[in-house]
Amino acid sequence: MLSQFFPHIKEKPLSERVKSRDAFIYLDRVMWSFGWTVPENKRWDLHYKLWSTFVTLLIFILLPISVSVEYIQRFKTFSAGEFLSSIQIGVNMYGSSFKSYLTMMGYKKRQEAKMSLDELDKRCVCDEERTIVHRHVALGNFCYIFYHIAYTSFLISNFLSFIMKRIHAWRMYFPYVDPEKQFYISSIAEVILMGWAVFMDLCTDVCPLISMVIARCHITLLKQRLRNLRSEPGRTEDEYLKELADCVRDHRLILDYVDALRSVFSGTIFVQFLLIGIVLGLSMINIMFFSTLSTGVAVVLFMSCVSMQTFPFCYLCNMIMDDCQEMADSLFQSDWTSADRRYKSTLVYFLHNLQQPIILTAGGVFPISMQTNLNMVKLAFTVVTIVKQFNLAEKFQ
């Protein structure tokens, strides 16, 4: 049913030509609406740059300032639940501004990476390989829609749970607007601005995930080609050598693809690693001590969205590291013993390169992996433990 509204989440038949870059269709459309790409028609270049500048100033700079000013001016009017709901979003908002800026600045790198994907697609000529590409492209688009639904659910549930109590969901400062006398006007303005911020955060979180889904697609295809080396009898040694050389080129293109994106994702994941423990800790305190049933549902959805920002991507990075070892095993287990000297010398060189795992790092400091993600999440339990030991929750109530 969902595919009726979003047709690109459904695997296309082989009769249709699908490219790897099609996995970013929905993501690219939203990024375009925020001014993070370039207009197709150069005639609108100035207008598009003005729109991009307006959105950047509004969401990256003015929105975090608005939340901070509200803390300063009306801190005494916050209830404990309101404060925690606001501060957990506020902390994440500052991190989101940095992540969004890094993603926006990485546009050229992403386009460079897509050029590598186009070269890799040229190797997918048989139906079996094209089917794998079609499946991963549909999966990439499905990831975006799934995240969009999850983030929208949090936005709506959090807004409704507070507005039914006639309480502001995020407590932002708007000049010349009295938040009590003009409650509904300020609340609608809050949800619109927060919606923009949430969907920008969505783009920064989904972009690395889809990119690694497509990277793993072509790694899977390369593993199959390595297993099939020298499996067709009757071919000449030169043809076998060319087949191996094509695999070497595929591997180089995959590395170029990852290297083009490395600097973009390094910064965004680093920021998220720094925030995830604190944000989850504040959310857990809110649930344990201050939330009602309605607000608790919104907080749980928020915690799920925060966990989705790193967990799936870290899991994919672990799988890609395992895939590198499997590629080396596939090459070594191919039928190379009867090959000539040229083939064997090329194979030894290629095998050495395949044994170097593809590892992404966050800020050049943390390896992006499940172990790192779990270590960062543990900080949330440390925050809760401190609050319980010092009875801070009772002092807030």
Short mmCIF file of C-alpha atoms in Angstrom, two decimals:
data_model
loop_
_atom_site.label_atom_id
_atom_site.label_comp_id
_atom_site.label_asym_id
_atom_site.label_seq_id
_atom_site.Cartn_x
_atom_site.Cartn_y
_atom_site.Cartn_z
CA MET A 1 0.00 0.00 0.00
CA LEU A 2 2.81 2.40 0.88
CA SER A 3 4.35 1.85 -2.54
CA GLN A 4 1.24 3.40 -4.15
CA PHE A 5 2.24 6.75 -2.66
CA PHE A 6 6.00 6.23 -2.89
CA PRO A 7 6.62 4.09 -5.98
CA HIS A 8 10.42 4.13 -5.68
CA ILE A 9 10.38 1.96 -2.54
CA LYS A 10 9.19 -0.94 -4.70
CA GLU A 11 11.74 -2.97 -6.64
CA LYS A 12 11.54 -2.07 -10.31
CA PRO A 13 11.26 -4.78 -12.99
CA LEU A 14 14.29 -5.51 -15.18
CA SER A 15 12.50 -3.94 -18.12
CA GLU A 16 13.17 -0.55 -16.50
CA ARG A 17 16.66 0.90 -16.35
CA VAL A 18 17.61 1.73 -12.77
CA LYS A 19 20.83 3.42 -11.63
CA SER A 20 22.46 3.18 -8.20
CA ARG A 21 22.05 6.93 -7.73
CA ASP A 22 18.26 6.41 -7.90
CA ALA A 23 18.46 5.24 -4.27
CA PHE A 24 18.75 8.93 -3.33
CA ILE A 25 15.63 10.13 -5.19
CA TYR A 26 13.51 11.06 -2.17
CA LEU A 27 16.48 12.29 -0.16
CA ASP A 28 17.69 14.54 -3.00
CA ARG A 29 14.23 16.06 -3.39
CA VAL A 30 14.09 17.10 0.26
CA MET A 31 17.67 18.39 0.17
CA TRP A 32 16.79 20.43 -2.90
CA SER A 33 13.85 22.00 -1.07
CA PHE A 34 16.23 23.15 1.70
CA GLY A 35 18.69 24.68 -0.75
CA TRP A 36 21.41 22.08 -0.19
CA THR A 37 21.93 21.24 -3.87
CA VAL A 38 21.96 23.31 -7.08
CA PRO A 39 19.05 24.24 -9.36
CA GLU A 40 18.72 22.36 -12.64
CA ASN A 41 18.10 25.62 -14.48
CA LYS A 42 20.96 28.11 -14.02
CA ARG A 43 18.47 30.94 -14.54
CA TRP A 44 17.22 30.38 -10.99
CA ASP A 45 20.69 30.17 -9.48
CA LEU A 46 20.51 33.54 -7.65
CA HIS A 47 17.01 32.88 -6.29
CA TYR A 48 18.06 29.43 -5.12
CA LYS A 49 21.13 30.83 -3.32
CA LEU A 50 18.98 33.43 -1.59
CA TRP A 51 16.56 30.72 -0.47
CA SER A 52 19.45 28.58 0.76
CA THR A 53 20.87 31.53 2.73
CA PHE A 54 17.47 32.28 4.30
CA VAL A 55 16.92 28.67 5.39
CA THR A 56 20.47 28.41 6.73
CA LEU A 57 20.13 31.55 8.85
CA LEU A 58 16.68 30.61 10.09
CA ILE A 59 17.25 26.97 11.06
CA PHE A 60 21.00 26.75 11.70
CA ILE A 61 21.37 29.98 13.66
CA LEU A 62 18.14 31.74 14.67
CA LEU A 63 16.22 28.64 15.80
CA PRO A 64 18.85 27.49 18.35
CA ILE A 65 19.17 31.09 19.55
CA SER A 66 15.38 31.27 19.98
CA VAL A 67 15.40 28.22 22.26
CA SER A 68 18.35 29.58 24.27
CA VAL A 69 16.72 33.00 24.76
CA GLU A 70 13.59 31.31 26.09
CA TYR A 71 15.68 29.54 28.74
CA ILE A 72 17.22 32.83 29.82
CA GLN A 73 14.05 34.93 29.88
CA ARG A 74 11.48 32.48 31.25
CA PHE A 75 13.49 29.79 33.00
CA LYS A 76 11.47 30.07 36.23
CA THR A 77 8.21 29.35 34.37
CA PHE A 78 9.41 25.94 33.14
CA SER A 79 8.03 22.83 34.78
CA ALA A 80 10.47 19.93 35.11
CA GLY A 81 8.79 18.01 32.29
CA GLU A 82 8.74 21.05 30.03
CA PHE A 83 12.39 21.79 30.73
CA LEU A 84 13.58 18.25 30.00
CA SER A 85 11.46 18.00 26.85
CA SER A 86 12.90 21.29 25.69
CA ILE A 87 16.52 20.69 26.70
CA GLN A 88 16.72 17.24 25.08
CA ILE A 89 15.53 18.81 21.82
CA GLY A 90 17.71 21.88 22.33
CA VAL A 91 20.91 19.87 22.76
CA ASN A 92 20.08 17.76 19.73
CA MET A 93 19.18 20.92 17.78
CA TYR A 94 22.64 22.43 18.22
CA GLY A 95 24.20 19.17 17.07
CA SER A 96 21.77 19.02 14.17
CA SER A 97 22.85 22.47 13.02
CA PHE A 98 26.46 21.34 12.80
CA LYS A 99 25.50 18.08 11.08
CA SER A 100 23.27 19.85 8.58
CA TYR A 101 25.99 22.37 7.75
CA LEU A 102 28.52 19.58 7.13
CA THR A 103 26.04 17.70 4.95
CA MET A 104 25.21 20.82 2.96
CA MET A 105 28.92 21.59 2.42
CA GLY A 106 29.47 17.99 1.28
CA TYR A 107 27.29 18.36 -1.83
CA LYS A 108 30.21 18.26 -4.28
CA LYS A 109 31.68 15.22 -2.56
CA ARG A 110 28.34 13.41 -2.83
CA GLN A 111 28.15 14.23 -6.53
CA GLU A 112 31.69 12.93 -6.97
CA ALA A 113 30.66 9.71 -5.24
CA LYS A 114 27.66 9.33 -7.54
CA MET A 115 29.99 9.52 -10.55
CA SER A 116 31.79 6.48 -9.16
CA LEU A 117 28.43 4.72 -8.84
CA ASP A 118 27.69 5.44 -12.51
CA GLU A 119 30.96 3.74 -13.47
CA LEU A 120 30.16 0.75 -11.27
CA ASP A 121 26.71 0.46 -12.85
CA LYS A 122 28.28 -0.07 -16.26
CA ARG A 123 29.55 -3.45 -15.06
CA CYS A 124 26.06 -4.66 -14.17
CA VAL A 125 25.02 -6.26 -17.44
CA CYS A 126 23.50 -9.61 -16.50
CA ASP A 127 19.99 -9.90 -15.06
CA GLU A 128 21.20 -11.32 -11.75
CA GLU A 129 23.42 -8.31 -11.05
CA ARG A 130 20.80 -5.82 -12.19
CA THR A 131 18.27 -7.46 -9.87
CA ILE A 132 20.61 -6.90 -6.92
CA VAL A 133 21.01 -3.23 -7.88
CA HIS A 134 17.24 -2.79 -8.23
CA ARG A 135 16.69 -4.37 -4.82
CA HIS A 136 19.21 -2.14 -3.05
CA VAL A 137 17.93 1.00 -4.79
CA ALA A 138 14.41 0.22 -3.54
CA LEU A 139 15.85 -0.45 -0.07
CA GLY A 140 17.63 2.92 -0.07
CA ASN A 141 14.42 4.78 -0.88
CA PHE A 142 12.51 2.72 1.66
CA CYS A 143 15.04 3.76 4.35
CA TYR A 144 14.24 7.40 3.68
CA ILE A 145 10.46 6.87 3.83
CA PHE A 146 10.76 4.78 7.00
CA TYR A 147 12.82 7.47 8.72
CA HIS A 148 10.46 10.16 7.47
CA ILE A 149 7.47 8.38 9.01
CA ALA A 150 9.33 7.81 12.30
CA TYR A 151 10.49 11.43 12.61
CA THR A 152 7.09 12.79 11.62
CA SER A 153 5.42 10.55 14.22
CA PHE A 154 7.62 12.04 16.92
CA LEU A 155 6.94 15.59 15.73
CA ILE A 156 3.15 15.16 15.68
CA SER A 157 2.87 13.13 18.90
CA ASN A 158 5.06 15.53 20.86
CA PHE A 159 3.11 18.54 19.58
CA LEU A 160 -0.31 17.05 20.30
CA SER A 161 0.61 15.69 23.75
CA PHE A 162 1.57 19.17 24.93
CA ILE A 163 -0.99 21.29 23.11
CA MET A 164 -3.87 19.25 24.59
CA LYS A 165 -2.65 20.45 27.99
CA ARG A 166 -2.26 23.98 26.64
CA ILE A 167 1.51 23.77 27.14
CA HIS A 168 4.17 24.70 24.64
CA ALA A 169 5.95 21.66 23.25
CA TRP A 170 9.35 23.29 22.69
CA ARG A 171 9.20 26.77 24.27
CA MET A 172 10.77 29.06 21.66
CA TYR A 173 11.17 32.81 21.88
CA PHE A 174 9.42 34.93 19.24
CA PRO A 175 9.80 38.73 19.32
CA TYR A 176 6.54 40.65 19.90
CA VAL A 177 4.62 37.42 20.55
CA ASP A 178 3.25 36.67 24.01
CA PRO A 179 3.38 32.87 24.36
CA GLU A 180 0.42 32.85 26.78
CA LYS A 181 -1.93 35.35 25.20
CA GLN A 182 -1.12 34.18 21.66
CA PHE A 183 -0.70 30.52 22.57
CA TYR A 184 -1.93 28.91 19.35
CA ILE A 185 -0.07 31.30 17.06
CA SER A 186 3.22 30.68 18.86
CA SER A 187 2.56 26.91 19.01
CA ILE A 188 1.92 26.70 15.27
CA ALA A 189 5.08 28.73 14.61
CA GLU A 190 7.00 26.33 16.87
CA VAL A 191 5.83 23.19 15.10
CA ILE A 192 6.57 24.64 11.65
CA LEU A 193 10.11 25.64 12.58
CA MET A 194 10.70 22.40 14.46
CA GLY A 195 9.39 20.48 11.46
CA TRP A 196 12.02 22.09 9.25
CA ALA A 197 14.72 21.30 11.82
CA VAL A 198 13.56 17.69 12.19
CA PHE A 199 13.52 17.05 8.44
CA MET A 200 16.97 18.62 8.05
CA ASP A 201 18.19 16.29 10.79
CA LEU A 202 16.47 13.47 8.92
CA CYS A 203 18.53 14.22 5.79
CA THR A 204 21.81 14.18 7.69
CA ASP A 205 20.92 10.85 9.33
CA VAL A 206 19.61 9.03 6.26
CA CYS A 207 22.30 10.17 3.81
CA PRO A 208 25.12 8.07 5.36
CA LEU A 209 22.82 5.07 5.71
CA ILE A 210 21.65 5.04 2.07
CA SER A 211 25.21 5.65 0.88
CA MET A 212 26.49 2.58 2.72
CA VAL A 213 23.53 0.48 1.55
CA ILE A 214 24.59 1.18 -2.04
CA ALA A 215 28.28 0.63 -1.20
CA ARG A 216 27.42 -2.79 0.18
CA CYS A 217 25.37 -3.51 -2.95
CA HIS A 218 28.46 -3.16 -5.15
CA ILE A 219 30.65 -5.00 -2.65
CA THR A 220 28.20 -7.92 -2.86
CA LEU A 221 28.40 -7.83 -6.66
CA LEU A 222 32.20 -7.80 -6.53
CA LYS A 223 32.22 -10.80 -4.19
CA GLN A 224 30.17 -12.75 -6.74
CA ARG A 225 32.53 -11.77 -9.57
CA LEU A 226 35.54 -12.85 -7.53
CA ARG A 227 33.98 -16.25 -6.87
CA ASN A 228 33.34 -16.70 -10.60
CA LEU A 229 36.88 -15.89 -11.75
CA ARG A 230 38.26 -18.50 -14.19
CA SER A 231 35.02 -20.46 -13.91
CA GLU A 232 34.25 -20.39 -17.64
CA PRO A 233 36.30 -23.02 -19.51
CA GLY A 234 37.67 -22.42 -22.97
CA ARG A 235 38.75 -18.82 -22.44
CA THR A 236 42.32 -17.60 -23.03
CA GLU A 237 44.72 -16.44 -20.32
CA ASP A 238 44.47 -12.88 -21.60
CA GLU A 239 40.69 -12.97 -21.17
CA TYR A 240 41.06 -14.33 -17.64
CA LEU A 241 43.57 -11.59 -16.84
CA LYS A 242 41.23 -8.92 -18.19
CA GLU A 243 38.44 -10.33 -16.04
CA LEU A 244 40.67 -10.03 -12.96
CA ALA A 245 41.76 -6.51 -13.98
CA ASP A 246 38.09 -5.49 -14.21
CA CYS A 247 37.58 -6.69 -10.62
CA VAL A 248 40.60 -4.66 -9.52
CA ARG A 249 39.05 -1.61 -11.18
CA ASP A 250 35.69 -2.29 -9.48
CA HIS A 251 37.42 -2.42 -6.11
CA ARG A 252 39.21 0.85 -6.83
CA LEU A 253 35.89 2.50 -7.73
CA ILE A 254 34.31 1.29 -4.49
CA LEU A 255 37.22 2.74 -2.53
CA ASP A 256 36.92 6.03 -4.46
CA TYR A 257 33.20 6.10 -3.65
CA VAL A 258 33.79 5.61 0.08
CA ASP A 259 36.75 8.02 0.17
CA ALA A 260 34.64 10.76 -1.47
CA LEU A 261 32.08 10.45 1.34
CA ARG A 262 34.51 9.82 4.18
CA SER A 263 35.07 13.48 5.10
CA VAL A 264 31.33 14.26 4.98
CA PHE A 265 30.22 11.42 7.25
CA SER A 266 33.20 11.69 9.59
CA GLY A 267 32.01 15.03 10.95
CA THR A 268 28.28 14.25 11.15
CA ILE A 269 28.75 10.93 12.97
CA PHE A 270 31.34 12.48 15.30
CA VAL A 271 28.82 15.11 16.40
CA GLN A 272 26.14 12.48 16.87
CA PHE A 273 28.43 10.25 18.93
CA LEU A 274 29.12 13.20 21.25
CA LEU A 275 25.41 13.89 21.71
CA ILE A 276 23.74 10.49 21.80
CA GLY A 277 24.62 9.59 25.40
CA ILE A 278 23.58 12.97 26.85
CA VAL A 279 20.35 13.19 24.83
CA LEU A 280 19.27 9.63 25.65
CA GLY A 281 20.15 10.18 29.31
CA LEU A 282 17.95 13.30 29.52
CA SER A 283 15.12 11.44 27.77
CA MET A 284 15.35 8.50 30.19
CA ILE A 285 15.19 10.87 33.17
CA ASN A 286 12.13 12.53 31.64
CA ILE A 287 10.36 9.17 31.23
CA MET A 288 11.30 7.82 34.68
CA PHE A 289 10.39 10.86 36.77
CA PHE A 290 8.35 13.48 34.95
CA SER A 291 6.40 12.11 31.97
CA THR A 292 2.71 11.33 31.78
CA LEU A 293 1.40 8.64 29.45
CA SER A 294 0.89 11.00 26.51
CA THR A 295 4.21 12.81 26.84
CA GLY A 296 5.97 9.52 27.57
CA VAL A 297 4.94 8.16 24.16
CA ALA A 298 6.46 11.22 22.49
CA VAL A 299 9.69 10.82 24.47
CA VAL A 300 9.96 7.14 23.56
CA LEU A 301 9.53 8.04 19.88
CA PHE A 302 12.22 10.70 20.28
CA MET A 303 14.60 8.15 21.84
CA SER A 304 13.91 5.77 18.98
CA CYS A 305 14.74 8.49 16.45
CA VAL A 306 17.97 9.36 18.27
CA SER A 307 18.99 5.69 18.31
CA MET A 308 18.24 5.44 14.59
CA GLN A 309 20.73 8.23 13.93
CA THR A 310 23.74 5.98 14.59
CA PHE A 311 22.75 2.34 15.15
CA PRO A 312 21.83 1.27 11.57
CA PHE A 313 24.82 3.10 10.07
CA CYS A 314 27.25 1.57 12.58
CA TYR A 315 25.77 -1.86 11.91
CA LEU A 316 26.31 -1.41 8.17
CA CYS A 317 29.91 -0.33 8.76
CA ASN A 318 30.51 -3.54 10.70
CA MET A 319 28.98 -5.59 7.88
CA ILE A 320 31.19 -3.85 5.31
CA MET A 321 34.30 -4.66 7.36
CA ASP A 322 33.23 -8.32 7.34
CA ASP A 323 32.54 -8.10 3.60
CA CYS A 324 36.14 -7.00 2.98
CA GLN A 325 37.40 -10.20 4.56
CA GLU A 326 34.88 -12.21 2.56
CA MET A 327 36.08 -10.57 -0.66
CA ALA A 328 39.64 -11.65 0.11
CA ASP A 329 38.43 -15.19 0.87
CA SER A 330 36.42 -15.30 -2.36
CA LEU A 331 39.47 -14.30 -4.41
CA PHE A 332 41.74 -16.79 -2.68
CA GLN A 333 39.21 -19.62 -3.16
CA SER A 334 38.83 -18.93 -6.89
CA ASP A 335 40.48 -21.25 -9.42
CA TRP A 336 43.88 -19.52 -9.71
CA THR A 337 46.28 -22.45 -9.21
CA SER A 338 46.51 -23.23 -12.94
CA ALA A 339 46.90 -19.58 -14.01
CA ASP A 340 50.03 -18.15 -15.61
CA ARG A 341 52.59 -15.95 -13.86
CA ARG A 342 51.02 -12.62 -14.88
CA TYR A 343 47.66 -13.63 -13.44
CA LYS A 344 49.18 -14.85 -10.16
CA SER A 345 51.29 -11.74 -9.62
CA THR A 346 48.21 -9.53 -10.20
CA LEU A 347 46.17 -11.73 -7.87
CA VAL A 348 48.75 -11.45 -5.04
CA TYR A 349 48.75 -7.65 -5.32
CA PHE A 350 44.95 -7.53 -5.43
CA LEU A 351 44.61 -9.94 -2.49
CA HIS A 352 46.82 -7.70 -0.37
CA ASN A 353 44.57 -4.69 -1.12
CA LEU A 354 41.38 -6.65 -0.41
CA GLN A 355 42.68 -7.58 3.03
CA GLN A 356 42.70 -3.90 4.05
CA PRO A 357 39.24 -3.34 5.58
CA ILE A 358 37.12 -0.33 4.71
CA ILE A 359 36.94 1.53 8.03
CA LEU A 360 35.24 4.90 8.52
CA THR A 361 36.15 7.07 11.47
CA ALA A 362 34.16 9.73 13.31
CA GLY A 363 36.18 12.94 13.37
CA GLY A 364 39.33 10.92 12.74
CA VAL A 365 39.06 9.74 16.37
CA PHE A 366 36.49 6.95 16.82
CA PRO A 367 36.11 4.01 14.45
CA ILE A 368 32.47 3.93 13.32
CA SER A 369 31.33 0.54 14.57
CA MET A 370 28.76 -1.08 16.82
CA GLN A 371 31.26 -1.22 19.68
CA THR A 372 31.81 2.54 19.56
CA ASN A 373 28.06 3.14 19.35
CA LEU A 374 27.40 0.99 22.43
CA ASN A 375 30.16 2.74 24.38
CA MET A 376 28.56 6.11 23.63
CA VAL A 377 25.07 4.88 24.58
CA LYS A 378 26.40 3.74 27.97
CA LEU A 379 26.83 7.41 28.85
CA ALA A 380 23.03 7.66 29.05
CA PHE A 381 22.95 5.21 31.96
CA THR A 382 25.74 7.19 33.64
CA VAL A 383 23.60 10.35 33.46
CA VAL A 384 20.59 8.52 34.97
CA THR A 385 22.76 7.02 37.74
CA ILE A 386 24.07 10.46 38.75
CA VAL A 387 20.55 11.88 38.90
CA LYS A 388 19.33 8.99 41.10
CA GLN A 389 22.32 9.06 43.46
CA PHE A 390 22.01 12.77 44.17
CA ASN A 391 18.16 12.74 44.18
CA LEU A 392 18.18 15.49 41.59
CA ALA A 393 14.78 14.43 40.27
CA GLU A 394 13.11 15.14 43.62
CA LYS A 395 14.70 18.58 43.81
CA PHE A 396 13.29 19.45 40.38
CA GLN A 397 9.77 18.38 41.26
#
